[in-house]
Coordinates of C-alpha atoms in Angstrom, one line a residue:
X1 CA 0.0 0.0 0.0
X2 CA 1.3 3.4 -1.0
X3 CA 2.3 5.5 2.1
X4 CA 1.7 9.2 1.9
X5 CA 1.7 12.2 4.1
X6 CA -1.0 14.8 4.6
X7 CA -0.4 18.5 4.2
X8 CA 0.6 19.6 7.7
X9 CA 0.4 23.3 7.0
X10 CA -3.0 23.1 5.3
X11 CA -4.4 21.1 8.3
X12 CA -3.0 23.7 10.7
X13 CA -4.3 26.6 8.7
X14 CA -7.7 25.1 8.6
X15 CA -7.7 24.6 12.4
X16 CA -6.7 28.2 12.9
X17 CA -9.3 29.5 10.4
X18 CA -12.1 27.6 12.1
X19 CA -10.7 28.8 15.5
X20 CA -11.6 32.3 14.5
X21 CA -15.3 31.4 14.7
X22 CA -16.2 32.0 18.3
X23 CA -12.6 33.1 19.3
X24 CA -12.2 34.3 22.8
X25 CA -9.9 36.9 24.2
X26 CA -7.8 34.3 26.0
X27 CA -7.1 32.4 22.8
X28 CA -9.8 29.7 23.0
X29 CA -13.1 29.2 21.4
X30 CA -16.7 29.4 22.5
X31 CA -18.9 27.8 19.8
X32 CA -21.8 26.2 21.6
X33 CA -24.0 23.7 19.8
X34 CA -26.6 25.1 17.4
X35 CA -25.8 28.8 18.1
X36 CA -25.2 31.2 15.2
X37 CA -21.4 30.6 15.7
X38 CA -22.0 26.9 15.3
X39 CA -23.9 27.6 12.1
X40 CA -20.9 29.6 10.8
X41 CA -18.6 26.7 11.6
X42 CA -20.9 24.3 9.8
X43 CA -21.2 26.6 6.8
X44 CA -17.4 26.8 6.5
X45 CA -16.9 23.0 6.8
X46 CA -19.6 22.4 4.2
X47 CA -18.0 24.9 1.8
X48 CA -14.5 23.4 2.2
X49 CA -15.9 19.9 1.6
X50 CA -17.8 20.9 -1.5
X51 CA -14.6 22.6 -2.8
X52 CA -12.9 19.2 -2.2
X53 CA -15.5 17.5 -4.5
X54 CA -17.6 16.0 -1.8
X55 CA -21.4 15.7 -1.8
X56 CA -23.2 16.7 1.4
X57 CA -26.0 14.9 3.3
X58 CA -27.5 16.2 6.5
X59 CA -29.8 14.2 8.8
X60 CA -32.7 15.3 11.0
X61 CA -30.3 15.6 14.0
X62 CA -28.1 18.0 12.0
X63 CA -25.3 15.4 11.6
X64 CA -23.3 16.3 8.4
X65 CA -21.7 13.7 6.1
X66 CA -19.3 14.8 3.3
X67 CA -18.8 12.0 0.9
X68 CA -15.9 11.3 -1.5
X69 CA -17.1 8.6 -3.9
X70 CA -15.3 5.2 -4.2
X71 CA -14.7 3.0 -7.1
X72 CA -17.7 1.0 -5.9
X73 CA -20.0 3.6 -4.5
X74 CA -22.5 0.9 -3.4
X75 CA -20.2 -0.2 -0.7
X76 CA -20.6 1.1 2.9
X77 CA -18.3 4.1 3.5
X78 CA -15.3 4.4 5.8
X79 CA -16.3 7.4 7.9
X80 CA -14.1 9.8 9.9
X81 CA -15.2 12.6 12.1
X82 CA -15.9 14.3 15.4
X83 CA -17.7 17.5 16.5
X84 CA -17.7 21.3 15.9
X85 CA -19.3 22.4 19.2
X86 CA -17.1 23.5 22.1
X87 CA -17.4 24.1 25.8
X88 CA -18.1 27.7 26.9
X89 CA -14.3 28.1 27.6
X90 CA -13.1 25.6 25.0
X91 CA -10.0 25.4 22.9
X92 CA -9.1 25.2 19.2
X93 CA -8.6 21.5 18.9
X94 CA -11.2 19.5 21.0
X95 CA -13.5 17.9 18.5
X96 CA -12.7 20.1 15.5
X97 CA -9.4 18.4 15.0
X98 CA -11.2 15.1 14.2
X99 CA -13.5 16.9 11.8
X100 CA -10.7 18.7 9.9
X101 CA -8.4 15.7 10.0
X102 CA -11.1 13.9 8.1
X103 CA -11.3 16.7 5.6
X104 CA -7.5 16.7 5.3
X105 CA -7.6 13.0 4.5
X106 CA -10.0 13.6 1.7
X107 CA -7.9 16.6 0.4
X108 CA -4.8 14.5 0.5
X109 CA -6.4 11.6 -1.4
X110 CA -7.3 14.2 -4.0
X111 CA -3.7 15.6 -4.0
X112 CA -2.3 12.2 -4.7
X113 CA -5.0 11.1 -7.1
X114 CA -5.9 8.1 -5.0
X115 CA -9.2 6.3 -5.7
X116 CA -10.4 4.1 -2.8
X117 CA -12.5 1.0 -3.4
X118 CA -15.2 2.1 -0.9
X119 CA -16.4 5.7 -0.5
X120 CA -14.8 7.8 2.3
X121 CA -16.8 10.3 4.4
X122 CA -15.9 13.1 6.8
X123 CA -18.6 13.8 9.4
X124 CA -19.8 16.3 12.0
X125 CA -21.8 15.0 14.9
X126 CA -24.2 17.5 16.6
X127 CA -23.9 18.5 20.3
X128 CA -21.2 16.1 21.3
X129 CA -20.2 18.2 24.3
X130 CA -23.6 18.3 25.9
X131 CA -22.7 21.7 27.4
X132 CA -25.7 23.5 26.0
X133 CA -28.1 20.5 25.5
X134 CA -27.4 17.6 28.0
X135 CA -26.6 14.8 27.8
X136 CA -23.5 14.6 25.7
X137 CA -23.2 12.8 22.3
X138 CA -27.0 13.2 21.7
X139 CA -27.0 13.1 17.9
X140 CA -24.5 10.2 17.6
X141 CA -26.6 8.5 20.2
X142 CA -29.7 8.9 18.1
X143 CA -27.8 7.6 15.1
X144 CA -26.8 4.5 17.0
X145 CA -30.3 3.9 18.4
X146 CA -29.3 4.7 22.0
X147 CA -31.9 7.5 22.0
X148 CA -35.0 7.9 19.8
X149 CA -35.4 10.9 17.5
X150 CA -38.1 12.6 19.6
X151 CA -35.8 12.4 22.7
X152 CA -32.9 14.0 20.8
X153 CA -34.9 16.8 19.2
X154 CA -36.6 17.6 22.5
X155 CA -33.4 18.2 24.5
X156 CA -33.5 21.7 25.9
X157 CA -31.0 24.3 27.1
X158 CA -31.3 26.3 30.3
X159 CA -33.5 28.8 28.4
X160 CA -35.9 26.1 27.3
X161 CA -34.9 26.1 23.6
X162 CA -34.9 22.7 22.1
X163 CA -32.4 21.1 19.7
X164 CA -35.2 20.6 17.2
X165 CA -36.1 24.3 17.3
X166 CA -32.5 25.5 17.1
X167 CA -31.7 23.1 14.2
X168 CA -34.6 24.6 12.3
X169 CA -33.5 28.1 13.2
X170 CA -30.0 27.8 11.9
X171 CA -31.0 25.7 8.8
X172 CA -29.4 22.4 9.7
X173 CA -32.5 20.3 10.3
X174 CA -31.7 17.9 7.4
X175 CA -34.1 15.7 5.5
X176 CA -32.2 12.3 6.0
X177 CA -33.3 9.7 8.5
X178 CA -30.9 9.4 11.5
X179 CA -28.9 6.1 11.3
X180 CA -30.1 3.0 9.6
X181 CA -27.2 2.9 7.2
X182 CA -24.0 0.8 7.5
X183 CA -20.5 2.1 7.9
X184 CA -17.6 -0.1 6.8
X185 CA -15.6 1.4 9.6
X186 CA -15.5 4.6 11.7
X187 CA -12.4 6.4 12.9
X188 CA -12.2 9.5 15.2
X189 CA -9.0 11.5 15.6
X190 CA -8.8 13.5 18.8
X191 CA -6.4 15.3 21.2
X192 CA -5.9 13.1 24.2
X193 CA -7.3 15.6 26.7
X194 CA -5.0 14.2 29.3
X195 CA -1.3 14.2 30.1
X196 CA -0.3 10.5 29.5
X197 CA 1.1 10.8 25.9
X198 CA 3.0 14.0 26.6
X199 CA 4.4 12.7 29.9
X200 CA 5.7 9.5 28.2
X201 CA 6.9 11.2 25.0
X202 CA 4.5 9.2 22.8
X203 CA 3.2 10.8 19.6
X204 CA 0.2 8.5 19.0
X205 CA -2.3 7.0 21.3
X206 CA -3.9 3.8 20.0
X207 CA -7.3 3.9 21.7
X208 CA -8.4 0.4 22.7
X209 CA -11.4 1.3 25.0
X210 CA -13.3 4.2 26.5
X211 CA -14.4 4.8 30.1
X212 CA -17.9 4.3 31.2
X213 CA -19.8 7.5 32.4
X214 CA -22.8 8.3 34.5
X215 CA -24.3 11.8 34.7
X216 CA -26.6 13.0 37.4
X217 CA -28.8 16.0 38.2
X218 CA -29.6 16.6 41.9
X219 CA -32.0 19.2 43.3
X220 CA -32.0 19.9 47.0
X221 CA -34.9 21.9 48.4
X222 CA -34.9 23.5 51.9
X223 CA -36.4 26.8 53.0
X224 CA -35.3 30.3 52.2
X225 CA -35.0 32.5 55.3
X226 CA -33.4 35.7 56.5
X227 CA -29.6 35.2 57.1
X228 CA -29.7 37.3 60.3
X229 CA -32.7 36.4 62.5
X230 CA -32.9 32.7 61.6
X231 CA -31.1 30.6 64.3
X232 CA -28.5 28.1 63.0
X233 CA -30.4 25.1 64.5
X234 CA -33.6 26.1 62.7
X235 CA -32.2 26.3 59.2
X236 CA -32.9 24.1 56.2
X237 CA -30.0 25.2 54.2
X238 CA -30.0 23.6 50.7
X239 CA -26.4 24.8 50.0
X240 CA -25.0 23.2 53.1
X241 CA -26.5 19.9 51.9
X242 CA -25.1 20.4 48.4
X243 CA -21.6 21.2 49.9
X244 CA -21.6 18.0 51.9
X245 CA -22.5 16.0 48.8
X246 CA -19.9 17.7 46.7
X247 CA -17.2 16.9 49.2
X248 CA -18.4 13.3 49.2
X249 CA -18.4 13.1 45.4
X250 CA -14.7 14.1 45.5
X251 CA -14.0 11.4 48.1
X252 CA -15.8 8.7 46.0
X253 CA -13.4 9.6 43.2
X254 CA -10.4 9.3 45.4
X255 CA -11.6 6.1 47.0
X256 CA -11.8 4.3 43.6
X257 CA -8.3 5.0 42.2
X258 CA -6.8 4.3 39.8
X259 CA -8.9 5.5 36.9
X260 CA -12.0 6.9 38.7
X261 CA -13.0 10.5 38.1
X262 CA -15.7 12.3 40.0
X263 CA -16.8 15.9 39.3
X264 CA -19.4 18.5 40.2
X265 CA -19.2 21.0 37.3
X266 CA -22.4 23.0 37.4
X267 CA -24.3 24.5 40.3
X268 CA -27.3 26.9 40.6
X269 CA -28.2 28.4 43.9
X270 CA -31.6 29.9 44.5
X271 CA -32.4 32.7 45.3
X272 CA -28.7 33.5 45.2
X273 CA -28.8 36.4 47.5
X274 CA -26.1 37.2 50.1
X275 CA -28.4 37.6 53.0
X276 CA -30.9 34.8 52.3
X277 CA -30.4 31.2 53.3
X278 CA -30.4 29.2 50.1
X279 CA -33.7 27.4 49.7
X280 CA -32.8 25.3 46.6
X281 CA -29.7 24.1 44.9
X282 CA -29.4 22.3 41.6
X283 CA -26.1 20.7 40.7
X284 CA -24.6 18.0 38.4
X285 CA -22.4 15.0 39.1
X286 CA -20.1 13.3 36.5
X287 CA -18.7 9.9 37.3
X288 CA -16.2 8.0 35.1
X289 CA -14.5 4.6 35.2
X290 CA -13.4 2.0 32.7
X291 CA -14.8 -0.9 34.9
X292 CA -18.6 -1.2 34.9
X293 CA -18.5 -2.8 38.3
X294 CA -16.6 0.0 39.9
X295 CA -18.8 2.6 38.2
X296 CA -21.8 0.8 39.7
X297 CA -20.2 0.9 43.2
X298 CA -19.6 4.7 42.8
X299 CA -23.3 5.1 41.8
X300 CA -24.5 3.3 44.9
X301 CA -22.2 5.4 47.1
X302 CA -23.6 8.6 45.7
X303 CA -27.2 7.5 46.2
X304 CA -26.6 6.5 49.8
X305 CA -24.7 9.7 50.8
X306 CA -27.2 12.0 49.0
X307 CA -30.1 10.4 50.8
X308 CA -28.4 10.5 54.2
X309 CA -27.5 14.2 53.8
X310 CA -31.0 15.1 52.7
X311 CA -32.6 13.3 55.7
X312 CA -30.1 14.7 58.2
X313 CA -30.7 18.3 57.1
X314 CA -34.5 18.0 56.5
X315 CA -34.2 18.6 52.8
X316 CA -36.3 17.4 49.9
X317 CA -34.3 15.8 47.1
X318 CA -34.8 15.1 43.5
X319 CA -32.1 12.7 42.3
X320 CA -31.9 11.7 38.6
X321 CA -29.3 9.8 36.6
X322 CA -29.8 11.5 33.2
X323 CA -27.2 9.5 31.3
X324 CA -25.3 6.2 31.5
X325 CA -22.7 5.3 28.9
X326 CA -21.2 1.9 29.7
X327 CA -17.4 1.2 29.1
X328 CA -16.7 0.7 25.4
X329 CA -14.2 -1.8 23.9
X330 CA -13.3 -0.7 20.4
X331 CA -13.2 -3.0 17.4
X332 CA -9.9 -5.0 17.5
X333 CA -9.4 -4.9 13.8
X334 CA -9.8 -1.2 13.7
X335 CA -7.5 -0.8 16.6
X336 CA -4.9 -2.9 14.8
X337 CA -5.3 -0.7 11.7
X338 CA -4.4 2.4 13.9
X339 CA -1.5 0.6 15.5
X340 CA -0.2 -0.7 12.2
X341 CA -0.4 2.8 10.7
X342 CA 1.6 4.3 13.6
X343 CA 4.2 1.6 13.2
X344 CA 4.5 2.1 9.5
X345 CA 5.4 5.8 10.0
X346 CA 7.8 5.0 12.8
X347 CA 5.8 7.0 15.3
X348 CA 6.2 6.3 19.0
X349 CA 2.9 5.1 20.3
X350 CA 1.1 3.3 23.1
X351 CA -2.2 1.7 23.8
X352 CA -4.5 4.0 25.8
X353 CA -8.0 4.1 27.3
X354 CA -10.0 7.2 26.6
X355 CA -11.0 9.0 29.8
X356 CA -13.5 11.1 28.0
X357 CA -16.7 10.3 26.1
X358 CA -16.7 10.7 22.3
X359 CA -19.1 10.1 19.5
X360 CA -17.0 7.0 18.6
X361 CA -18.4 5.5 21.8
X362 CA -21.9 5.4 20.4
X363 CA -20.9 4.7 16.8
X364 CA -19.0 1.6 18.1
X365 CA -22.5 0.1 18.8
X366 CA -23.4 0.0 15.1
X367 CA -20.0 0.0 13.2
X368 CA -16.4 -1.2 13.7
X369 CA -14.8 1.7 15.4
X370 CA -11.5 3.0 16.8
X371 CA -9.8 6.3 17.7
X372 CA -6.4 8.0 17.2
X373 CA -5.1 10.2 20.0
X374 CA -2.4 12.8 19.8
X375 CA -0.8 14.7 22.7
X376 CA -2.0 18.1 24.0
X377 CA 0.1 20.6 25.9
X378 CA 0.2 19.8 29.6
X379 CA -2.8 17.5 29.1
X380 CA -5.2 20.5 29.2
X381 CA -8.5 20.5 27.4
X382 CA -12.0 22.1 28.0
X383 CA -9.9 25.2 28.6
X384 CA -8.9 28.2 26.5
X385 CA -5.3 27.3 27.0
X386 CA -5.7 24.1 25.1
X387 CA -2.9 23.6 22.6
X388 CA -1.3 21.0 20.4
X389 CA 1.9 20.7 18.3
X390 CA 1.3 21.0 14.5
X391 CA 3.7 18.0 13.9
X392 CA 1.7 15.8 16.3
X393 CA -1.6 16.8 14.7
X394 CA -0.2 15.9 11.3
X395 CA 1.2 12.6 12.6
X396 CA -2.3 11.7 13.9
X397 CA -3.8 12.7 10.6
X398 CA -1.2 10.5 8.7
X399 CA -2.2 7.6 10.9
X400 CA -5.9 8.3 10.2
X401 CA -5.2 8.4 6.5
X402 CA -3.3 5.1 6.5
X403 CA -6.0 3.4 8.6
X404 CA -8.7 4.7 6.3
X405 CA -6.9 3.5 3.2
X406 CA -6.5 0.0 4.7
X407 CA -10.2 -0.2 5.5
X408 CA -11.5 1.4 2.3
X409 CA -9.4 -0.9 0.1
X410 CA -9.8 -4.3 1.8

């Protein structure tokens, strides 16, 4: 098989151009799902793909598929991709690297005049982050049959706007059915979002598995009262209850090392006044672990401590697990394709488990799937300081290209 390199400068320039859409003062990106900025990013991606000779299809969840035809266009495509949306204080590489690496593979195939036996597609998956519309990976979840279409379109942000409404507003409520068509294989390139590759001096992470995740929403309700006249012993302070649970969430994570992660990342206090005892607190919990049994143990510990705190402080509690993504083993043949590609280029590499959720985790339920990781500076992601080396990004894209060629021509 002919080995070729992608255009490193073109890949970097594309990332920097896309990074201007939603650029923040600190050098990051805020491009929340289905906002006007997301539309601008989608429009740019679609334009670039059409200029590369691709046809475009969009499904009802707004997922975008840019197709480069194969010699036998009736064959299922080999698909690459990730997401365009970011966190509120996101960076220039999370998600979008996988999208533009897919486009760069297509551009490089064009440069070298390579025809693949099966068609090749670059994809964008809607609302991977789950920052605006929880839970995460909604649209790839609908594609894979984890969620039904009605559920996906009805997901609402904090202002009550639904995904369906916003897709219509920005013009990306496509006509195609969601899912129901085969992929020959799916590959997602991504920055690691952790420090392992950089710490070990490895250029490529061969992703074998992804951690399981559980997301929770908890509301504690006590009683608002004046901060001065109300005796301490008479208070039903919802924020005190939340603080105790938050501390215990952290302890659950520490008690289940190695590999466990436990985070409270969002909290809303009502009425949020400095001289009023908080009457209600809403907050989220994020648990992660690659072992389903340990994740279940963490779940049980959270339920028990939350119930105990609410009872002790006389609080009402609404406790809901809103999302559960079990640990994901990726397809061994696809993993081997990534590993073989890294070795063929002489890149230093290691097998690695993804600590984050990705669209690939859901696509793995319906297609042979794997991922390619590259290092990011200091392991920082979901942060405006997120950074990656152009040579590492190109190396990951070279691996992606070689893995896709292997799959598209077998």
